[in-house]
mmCIF file of C-alpha atoms in Angstrom:
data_model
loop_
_atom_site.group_PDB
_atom_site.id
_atom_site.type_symbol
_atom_site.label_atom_id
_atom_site.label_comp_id
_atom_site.label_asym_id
_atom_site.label_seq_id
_atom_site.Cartn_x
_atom_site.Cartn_y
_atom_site.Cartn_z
ATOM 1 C CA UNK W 1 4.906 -12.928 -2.265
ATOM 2 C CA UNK W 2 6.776 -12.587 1.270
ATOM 3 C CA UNK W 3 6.436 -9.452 3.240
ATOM 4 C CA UNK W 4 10.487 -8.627 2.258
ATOM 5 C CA UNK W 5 9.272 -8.702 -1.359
ATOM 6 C CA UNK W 6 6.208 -6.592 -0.578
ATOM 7 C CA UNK W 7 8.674 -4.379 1.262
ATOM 8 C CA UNK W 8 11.130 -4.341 -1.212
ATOM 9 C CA UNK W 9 8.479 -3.768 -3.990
ATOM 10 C CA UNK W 10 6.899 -0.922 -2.397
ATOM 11 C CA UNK W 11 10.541 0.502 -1.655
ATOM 12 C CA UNK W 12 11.156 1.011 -5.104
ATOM 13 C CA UNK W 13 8.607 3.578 -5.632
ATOM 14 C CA UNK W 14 9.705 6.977 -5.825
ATOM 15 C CA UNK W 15 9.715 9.061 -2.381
ATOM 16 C CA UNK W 16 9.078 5.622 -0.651
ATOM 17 C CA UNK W 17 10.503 4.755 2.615
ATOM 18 C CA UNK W 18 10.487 2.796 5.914
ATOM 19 C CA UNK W 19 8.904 3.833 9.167
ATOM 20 C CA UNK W 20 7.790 1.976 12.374
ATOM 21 C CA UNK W 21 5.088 4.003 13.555
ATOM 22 C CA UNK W 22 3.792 1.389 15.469
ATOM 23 C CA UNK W 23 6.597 -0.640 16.765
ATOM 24 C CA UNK W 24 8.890 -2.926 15.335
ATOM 25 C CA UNK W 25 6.797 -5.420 14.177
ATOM 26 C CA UNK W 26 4.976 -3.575 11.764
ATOM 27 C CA UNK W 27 6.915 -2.260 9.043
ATOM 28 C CA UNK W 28 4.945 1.039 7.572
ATOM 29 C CA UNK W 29 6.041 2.293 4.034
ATOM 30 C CA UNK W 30 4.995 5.889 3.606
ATOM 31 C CA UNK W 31 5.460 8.591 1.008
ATOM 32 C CA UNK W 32 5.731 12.153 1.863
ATOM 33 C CA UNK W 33 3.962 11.090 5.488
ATOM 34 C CA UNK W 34 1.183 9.619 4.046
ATOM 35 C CA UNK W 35 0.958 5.484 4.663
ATOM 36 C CA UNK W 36 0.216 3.630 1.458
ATOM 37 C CA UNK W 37 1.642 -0.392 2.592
ATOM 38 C CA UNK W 38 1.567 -1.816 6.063
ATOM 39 C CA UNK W 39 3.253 -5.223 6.571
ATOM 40 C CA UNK W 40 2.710 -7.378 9.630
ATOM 41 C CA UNK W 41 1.800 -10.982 11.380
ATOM 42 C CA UNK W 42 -1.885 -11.118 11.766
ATOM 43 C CA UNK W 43 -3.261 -14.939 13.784
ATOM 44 C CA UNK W 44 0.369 -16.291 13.660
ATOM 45 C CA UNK W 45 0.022 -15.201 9.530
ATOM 46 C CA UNK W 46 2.531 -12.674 7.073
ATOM 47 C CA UNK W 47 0.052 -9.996 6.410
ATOM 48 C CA UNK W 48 -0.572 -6.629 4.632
ATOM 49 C CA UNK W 49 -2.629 -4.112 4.170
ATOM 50 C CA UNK W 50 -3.072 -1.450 1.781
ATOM 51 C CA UNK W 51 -4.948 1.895 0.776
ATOM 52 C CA UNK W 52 -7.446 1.849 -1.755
ATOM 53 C CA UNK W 53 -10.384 3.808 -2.932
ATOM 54 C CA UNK W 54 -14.233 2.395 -2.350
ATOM 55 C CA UNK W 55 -14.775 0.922 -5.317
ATOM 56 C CA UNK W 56 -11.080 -0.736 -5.850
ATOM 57 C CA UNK W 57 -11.517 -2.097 -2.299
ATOM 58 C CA UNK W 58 -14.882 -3.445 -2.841
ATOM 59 C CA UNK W 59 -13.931 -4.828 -5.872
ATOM 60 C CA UNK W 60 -10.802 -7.058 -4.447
ATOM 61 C CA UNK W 61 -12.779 -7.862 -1.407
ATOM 62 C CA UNK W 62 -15.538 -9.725 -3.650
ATOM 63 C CA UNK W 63 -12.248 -11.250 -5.816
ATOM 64 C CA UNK W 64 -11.109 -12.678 -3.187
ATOM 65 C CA UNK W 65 -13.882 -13.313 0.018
ATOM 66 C CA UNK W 66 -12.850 -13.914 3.111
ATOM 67 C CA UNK W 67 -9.210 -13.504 2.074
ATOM 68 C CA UNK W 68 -9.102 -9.707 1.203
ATOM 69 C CA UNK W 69 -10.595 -8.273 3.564
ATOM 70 C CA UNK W 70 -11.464 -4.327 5.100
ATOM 71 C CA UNK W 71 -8.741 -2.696 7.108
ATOM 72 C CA UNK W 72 -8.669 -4.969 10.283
ATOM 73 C CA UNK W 73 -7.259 -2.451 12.214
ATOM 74 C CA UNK W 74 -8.831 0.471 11.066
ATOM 75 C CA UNK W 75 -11.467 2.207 12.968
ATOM 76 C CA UNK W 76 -15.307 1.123 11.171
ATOM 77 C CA UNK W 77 -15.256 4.596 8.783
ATOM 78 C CA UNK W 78 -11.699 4.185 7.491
ATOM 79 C CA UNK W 79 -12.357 0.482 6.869
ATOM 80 C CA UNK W 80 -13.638 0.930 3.141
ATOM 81 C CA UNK W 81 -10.429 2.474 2.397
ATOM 82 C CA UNK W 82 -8.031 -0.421 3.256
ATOM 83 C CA UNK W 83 -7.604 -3.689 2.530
ATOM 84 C CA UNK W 84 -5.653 -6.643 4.953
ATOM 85 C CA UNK W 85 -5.247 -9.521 3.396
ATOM 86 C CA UNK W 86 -2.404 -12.842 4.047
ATOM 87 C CA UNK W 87 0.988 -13.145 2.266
ATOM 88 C CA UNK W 88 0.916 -16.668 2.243
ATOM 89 C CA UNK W 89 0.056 -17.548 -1.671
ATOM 90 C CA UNK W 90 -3.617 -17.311 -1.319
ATOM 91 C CA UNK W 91 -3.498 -13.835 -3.282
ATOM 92 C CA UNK W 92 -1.575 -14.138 -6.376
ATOM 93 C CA UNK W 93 1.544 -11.821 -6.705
ATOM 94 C CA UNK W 94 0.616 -9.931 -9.642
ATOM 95 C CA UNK W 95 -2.909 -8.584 -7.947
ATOM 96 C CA UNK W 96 -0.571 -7.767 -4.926
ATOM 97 C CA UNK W 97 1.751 -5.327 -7.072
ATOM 98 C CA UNK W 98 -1.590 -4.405 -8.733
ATOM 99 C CA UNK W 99 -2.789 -3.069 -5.133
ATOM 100 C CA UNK W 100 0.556 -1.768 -4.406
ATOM 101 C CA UNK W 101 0.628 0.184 -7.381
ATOM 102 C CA UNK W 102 -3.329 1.591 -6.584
ATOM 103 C CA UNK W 103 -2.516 2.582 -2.886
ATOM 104 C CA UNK W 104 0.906 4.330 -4.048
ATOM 105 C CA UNK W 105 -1.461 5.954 -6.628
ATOM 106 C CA UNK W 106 -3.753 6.598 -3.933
ATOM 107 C CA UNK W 107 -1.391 8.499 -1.102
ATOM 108 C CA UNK W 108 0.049 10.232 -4.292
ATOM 109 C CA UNK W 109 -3.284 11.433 -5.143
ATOM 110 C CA UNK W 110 -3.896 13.215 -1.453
ATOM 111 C CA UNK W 111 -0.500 14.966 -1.789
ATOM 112 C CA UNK W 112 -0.607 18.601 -2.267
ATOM 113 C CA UNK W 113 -0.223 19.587 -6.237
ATOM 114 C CA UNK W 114 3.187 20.604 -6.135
ATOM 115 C CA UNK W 115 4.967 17.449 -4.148
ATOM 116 C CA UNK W 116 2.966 15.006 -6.798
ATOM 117 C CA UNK W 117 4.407 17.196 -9.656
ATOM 118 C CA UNK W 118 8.586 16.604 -7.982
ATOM 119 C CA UNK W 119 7.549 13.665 -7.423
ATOM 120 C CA UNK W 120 6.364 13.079 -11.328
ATOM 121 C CA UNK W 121 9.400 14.900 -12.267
ATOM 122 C CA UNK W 122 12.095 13.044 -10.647
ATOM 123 C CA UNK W 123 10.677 9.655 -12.331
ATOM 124 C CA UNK W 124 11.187 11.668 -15.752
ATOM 125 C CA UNK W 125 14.353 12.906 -15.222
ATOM 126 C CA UNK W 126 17.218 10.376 -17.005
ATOM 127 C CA UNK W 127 19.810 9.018 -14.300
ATOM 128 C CA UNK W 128 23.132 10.405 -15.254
ATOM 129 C CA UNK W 129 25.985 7.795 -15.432
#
């Protein structure tokens, strides 16, 4: 998976949008505020990085060693709670929509109550035509 696809992937989930927080050549997709997919070049490398809880992260991390890796750019306590890894083919495209999903799951879940519930209800909703 390139980092358009990623992009383009993570775009598609509701509320989701594009943000440059931290220049140009990181492209930041956040909803409601909250981050959820970072895509960059990391060593000369397409990368990402995403949210995830403990446990998910750990789990990827030992999937994958030395390729998935903590939050590179994350201060040492918030490192548990992301995961960088390459877009180059080394991590198959279904766990990286699998990840995507989690940390969309994951910035939903610190919303406040009644933004998660719009944001619920405007999946349900039938598009009119």
């Amino acid at each position: 998976m390139s980092g358009e696809e990623l992009i383009a992937y993570c775009l598609d989930k509701k509320g989701a949008y594009k943000d440059f927080p931290f220049g140009k050549d990181c492209t930041v997709i956040k909803v409601e505020k909250k981050i959820f997919a970072q895509v960059f070049t990391l060593k000369g490398k397409p990368s990402a990085t995403l949210n995830c809880d403990r446990m998910t992260g750990d789990f990827y991390r030992t999937l994958y060693k030395d390729i998935i890796v903590r939050g590179y750019h994350c201060p040492p306590v918030q490192q548990p709670y992301f995961n960088t890894f390459p877009l180059d083919g080394s991590v198959p495209d279904d766990l990286i929509k699998e990840m995507a999903e989690h940390s969309y799951s994951v910035a939903v879940g610190k919303l406040p109550k009644y933004v998660r519930k719009r944001l619920i209800e405007s999946e349900e909703r039938p598009t009119e035509k």
